[in-house]
Amino acid sequence: SQKIEQNSEALNIQEGKTATLTCNYTNYSPAYLQWYRQDPGRGPVFLLLIRENEKEKRKERLKVTFDTTLKQSLFHITASQPADSATYLCAALNDYKLSFGAGTTVTVRA
Amino acid sequence: EAGVTQFPSHSVIEKGQTVTLRCDPISGHDNLYWYRRVMGKEIKFLLHFVKESKQDESGMPNNRFLAERTGGTYSTLKVQPAELEDSGVYFCASSQDYSADTQYFGPGTRLTVL
């Protein structure tokens, strides 16, 4: 069956460092991968989308890569800040339907 | 511009009772989605409306769940009768384009079935 896996439940890093999150998918080839941020008690908030023919996408301090050979997306937060502490969700978009990973909770220590 | 709103924010009901969740999408968004997250699991797709029509309800768990979207505006999701395993957070999302590049999520309704 189709599966999206985020291989870390939690990531603790020092302020100023780069956080790197991994998302792997199996048994299908999504046309798009998306990354969302979710804060406690809130719904997911869209951050970035990357298409299967794109290798890399950037937005401010965020960078996403998409490797269709490895079936993997990496999400980087550079120069991390305590305000970046949240759960980050990877989601595959095929047609109109999102399939989410379980999420990685990032905690940035001041 | 107002975002996606959901009501209620929390609901606690007894097993066997009925609950109706409401979602108001962003104005002008034809596409409306329901998702849910049950304890310890990832967020899962339930169904998709385009205007008032159900486009895909393949994620609906069983016939105790009924979704409607009257007039293509707000949507309701009714659970009748509720079971313990229905507990979780129900999210609504909306998008403008059918290709659904960006789905905007509401804050969710936390449902607890006792």
Short mmCIF file of C-alpha atoms in Angstrom, two decimals:
data_model
loop_
_atom_site.label_atom_id
_atom_site.label_comp_id
_atom_site.label_asym_id
_atom_site.label_seq_id
_atom_site.Cartn_x
_atom_site.Cartn_y
_atom_site.Cartn_z
CA SER A 1 0.00 0.00 0.00
CA GLN A 2 1.05 3.64 -0.47
CA LYS A 3 3.01 4.97 2.43
CA ILE A 4 4.61 8.25 3.53
CA GLU A 5 7.19 7.90 6.29
CA GLN A 6 8.90 10.59 8.30
CA ASN A 7 11.70 8.82 10.01
CA SER A 8 12.04 10.98 13.12
CA GLU A 9 9.28 11.62 15.60
CA ALA A 10 11.26 14.38 17.31
CA LEU A 11 14.26 16.57 16.59
CA ASN A 12 15.92 18.84 19.16
CA ILE A 13 18.40 21.41 17.90
CA GLN A 14 20.26 24.50 19.09
CA GLU A 15 19.17 27.91 17.86
CA GLY A 16 21.08 28.95 14.77
CA LYS A 17 21.69 25.40 13.55
CA THR A 18 20.08 23.74 10.53
CA ALA A 19 17.27 21.25 11.07
CA THR A 20 16.98 18.53 8.43
CA LEU A 21 13.84 16.40 8.22
CA THR A 22 13.38 13.34 6.03
CA CYS A 23 10.31 12.08 4.20
CA ASN A 24 10.28 8.78 2.30
CA TYR A 25 7.48 7.40 0.17
CA THR A 26 6.86 3.85 -1.01
CA ASN A 27 4.67 2.08 -3.52
CA TYR A 28 3.74 5.12 -5.59
CA SER A 29 5.09 8.18 -7.37
CA PRO A 30 3.47 11.42 -6.21
CA ALA A 31 3.36 14.29 -8.65
CA TYR A 32 3.91 16.73 -5.81
CA LEU A 33 5.27 16.70 -2.30
CA GLN A 34 4.22 19.32 0.18
CA TRP A 35 5.44 20.36 3.60
CA TYR A 36 3.16 21.73 6.28
CA ARG A 37 3.70 23.20 9.72
CA GLN A 38 1.33 22.36 12.54
CA ASP A 39 1.24 24.06 15.93
CA PRO A 40 -0.62 22.55 18.92
CA GLY A 41 -4.39 23.00 18.61
CA ARG A 42 -4.13 24.32 15.06
CA GLY A 43 -4.61 22.93 11.60
CA PRO A 44 -1.70 22.30 9.23
CA VAL A 45 -0.34 25.39 7.48
CA PHE A 46 1.10 25.02 3.98
CA LEU A 47 4.79 25.90 3.64
CA LEU A 48 6.22 24.61 0.39
CA LEU A 49 5.31 22.47 -2.60
CA ILE A 50 7.82 20.73 -4.86
CA ARG A 51 6.96 19.02 -8.13
CA GLU A 52 8.46 15.71 -9.25
CA ASN A 53 10.49 17.43 -11.99
CA GLU A 54 12.00 19.94 -9.54
CA LYS A 55 15.13 19.11 -7.57
CA GLU A 56 15.00 21.92 -5.04
CA LYS A 57 12.74 24.72 -3.83
CA ARG A 58 13.50 27.55 -1.43
CA LYS A 59 11.45 29.99 0.59
CA GLU A 60 13.25 32.32 2.98
CA ARG A 61 15.05 30.03 5.47
CA LEU A 62 13.32 26.89 4.21
CA LYS A 63 14.63 24.52 1.55
CA VAL A 64 13.03 21.37 0.16
CA THR A 65 14.57 18.76 -2.12
CA PHE A 66 12.86 15.96 -4.04
CA ASP A 67 14.82 12.89 -5.16
CA THR A 68 12.60 10.57 -7.20
CA THR A 69 15.37 7.95 -7.45
CA LEU A 70 15.68 7.66 -3.68
CA LYS A 71 11.91 8.31 -3.27
CA GLN A 72 12.77 10.92 -0.70
CA SER A 73 12.26 14.57 0.19
CA LEU A 74 14.45 16.52 2.59
CA PHE A 75 13.22 19.63 4.40
CA HIS A 76 15.77 22.05 5.84
CA ILE A 77 15.27 24.94 8.24
CA THR A 78 18.42 27.05 8.23
CA ALA A 79 19.43 29.48 11.00
CA SER A 80 16.71 27.94 13.17
CA GLN A 81 14.89 30.02 15.77
CA PRO A 82 12.80 29.04 18.80
CA ALA A 83 9.74 30.26 16.84
CA ASP A 84 10.38 27.42 14.37
CA SER A 85 9.43 24.90 17.07
CA ALA A 86 6.43 22.98 15.71
CA THR A 87 5.45 19.71 14.07
CA TYR A 88 6.32 19.49 10.39
CA LEU A 89 4.29 17.25 8.12
CA CYS A 90 5.24 15.83 4.75
CA ALA A 91 2.34 15.14 2.40
CA ALA A 92 2.10 13.62 -1.06
CA LEU A 93 -0.43 15.15 -3.40
CA ASN A 94 -1.86 13.02 -6.15
CA ASP A 95 -4.76 14.51 -8.05
CA TYR A 96 -6.43 16.43 -5.22
CA LYS A 97 -5.87 14.04 -2.30
CA LEU A 98 -3.22 14.59 0.39
CA SER A 99 -1.53 11.61 2.06
CA PHE A 100 0.32 12.71 5.19
CA GLY A 101 3.26 11.35 7.11
CA ALA A 102 3.03 11.16 10.88
CA GLY A 103 5.10 14.33 11.34
CA THR A 104 8.35 15.33 13.01
CA THR A 105 8.24 17.58 16.07
CA VAL A 106 11.08 20.09 16.02
CA THR A 107 12.18 21.85 19.20
CA VAL A 108 14.68 24.69 18.84
CA ARG A 109 16.55 25.52 22.06
CA ALA A 110 17.59 29.12 22.67
CA GLU B 1 -9.74 37.41 4.30
CA ALA B 2 -11.25 34.91 6.74
CA GLY B 3 -9.72 31.47 6.81
CA VAL B 4 -11.42 28.10 7.07
CA THR B 5 -13.55 27.94 10.20
CA GLN B 6 -14.84 24.87 12.01
CA PHE B 7 -17.47 24.45 14.69
CA PRO B 8 -17.42 23.28 17.40
CA SER B 9 -13.77 23.31 18.45
CA HIS B 10 -14.41 20.46 20.88
CA SER B 11 -17.21 17.95 21.29
CA VAL B 12 -17.60 15.28 23.94
CA ILE B 13 -20.42 12.78 23.42
CA GLU B 14 -21.48 9.37 24.61
CA LYS B 15 -21.20 6.29 22.45
CA GLY B 16 -24.36 5.91 20.39
CA GLN B 17 -25.12 9.63 20.21
CA THR B 18 -25.08 11.79 17.11
CA VAL B 19 -22.68 14.64 16.42
CA THR B 20 -22.60 17.13 13.56
CA LEU B 21 -19.44 19.01 12.68
CA ARG B 22 -19.53 22.12 10.55
CA CYS B 23 -16.96 23.65 8.19
CA ASP B 24 -17.05 27.03 6.49
CA PRO B 25 -14.47 27.17 3.70
CA ILE B 26 -12.71 30.25 2.40
CA SER B 27 -15.16 32.26 0.32
CA GLY B 28 -14.94 31.38 -3.36
CA HIS B 29 -13.24 28.02 -2.81
CA ASP B 30 -15.08 25.35 -4.78
CA ASN B 31 -13.09 22.45 -3.32
CA LEU B 32 -13.74 21.33 0.23
CA TYR B 33 -12.08 18.39 1.97
CA TRP B 34 -12.53 16.52 5.23
CA TYR B 35 -9.60 14.79 6.94
CA ARG B 36 -9.19 13.28 10.36
CA ARG B 37 -6.43 12.28 12.73
CA VAL B 38 -7.11 9.53 15.21
CA MET B 39 -4.85 9.05 18.23
CA GLY B 40 -1.27 8.24 17.31
CA LYS B 41 -1.93 8.08 13.58
CA GLU B 42 -1.33 10.35 10.64
CA ILE B 43 -3.93 12.69 9.15
CA LYS B 44 -6.09 10.75 6.70
CA PHE B 45 -8.31 11.90 3.85
CA LEU B 46 -12.05 11.32 4.24
CA LEU B 47 -13.74 12.99 1.28
CA HIS B 48 -13.71 15.77 -1.28
CA PHE B 49 -16.47 18.06 -2.53
CA VAL B 50 -16.41 20.16 -5.66
CA LYS B 51 -19.11 22.73 -5.01
CA GLU B 52 -22.07 20.68 -3.74
CA SER B 53 -21.02 17.40 -5.39
CA LYS B 54 -19.11 14.62 -3.67
CA GLN B 55 -16.09 14.01 -5.88
CA ASP B 56 -14.47 11.30 -3.82
CA GLU B 57 -15.64 9.74 -0.56
CA SER B 58 -13.25 6.80 -0.64
CA GLY B 59 -11.80 7.68 2.76
CA MET B 60 -15.09 7.63 4.65
CA PRO B 61 -14.74 4.82 7.21
CA ASN B 62 -18.31 3.47 7.08
CA ASN B 63 -21.94 4.43 6.59
CA ARG B 64 -22.20 5.99 10.04
CA PHE B 65 -20.53 9.03 8.50
CA LEU B 66 -22.55 11.39 6.29
CA ALA B 67 -21.15 14.53 4.71
CA GLU B 68 -23.17 17.22 2.97
CA ARG B 69 -22.42 20.53 1.36
CA THR B 70 -25.63 22.43 0.84
CA GLY B 71 -25.52 24.98 -1.96
CA GLY B 72 -21.81 24.50 -2.36
CA THR B 73 -20.98 26.68 0.63
CA TYR B 74 -20.52 25.28 4.13
CA SER B 75 -20.29 21.55 4.81
CA THR B 76 -21.43 19.31 7.63
CA LEU B 77 -20.10 15.94 8.71
CA LYS B 78 -22.51 13.88 10.79
CA VAL B 79 -21.53 10.81 12.76
CA GLN B 80 -24.51 8.65 13.73
CA PRO B 81 -24.28 6.65 15.92
CA ALA B 82 -20.84 7.57 17.24
CA GLU B 83 -18.45 4.82 18.33
CA LEU B 84 -15.36 5.01 20.56
CA GLU B 85 -13.00 4.65 17.58
CA ASP B 86 -14.44 7.81 16.01
CA SER B 87 -12.56 9.92 18.57
CA GLY B 88 -9.95 12.16 16.99
CA VAL B 89 -9.47 15.53 15.37
CA TYR B 90 -11.49 16.29 12.25
CA PHE B 91 -9.99 18.83 9.89
CA CYS B 92 -11.64 20.64 7.05
CA ALA B 93 -9.67 22.21 4.21
CA SER B 94 -10.55 24.17 1.11
CA SER B 95 -8.81 25.08 -2.11
CA GLN B 96 -9.56 27.17 -5.14
CA ASP B 97 -8.11 25.17 -7.99
CA TYR B 98 -9.09 21.61 -8.80
CA SER B 99 -5.42 20.69 -9.06
CA ALA B 100 -5.37 21.54 -5.34
CA ASP B 101 -1.92 23.00 -5.20
CA THR B 102 -2.62 24.54 -1.81
CA GLN B 103 -5.20 23.34 0.65
CA TYR B 104 -6.00 25.72 3.52
CA PHE B 105 -6.88 23.93 6.72
CA GLY B 106 -9.21 24.90 9.52
CA PRO B 107 -8.24 24.54 13.19
CA GLY B 108 -10.04 21.21 13.52
CA THR B 109 -12.77 19.81 15.74
CA ARG B 110 -11.62 17.54 18.54
CA LEU B 111 -14.22 14.79 18.99
CA THR B 112 -14.20 12.60 22.07
CA VAL B 113 -16.59 9.66 22.24
CA LEU B 114 -16.97 8.20 25.74
#
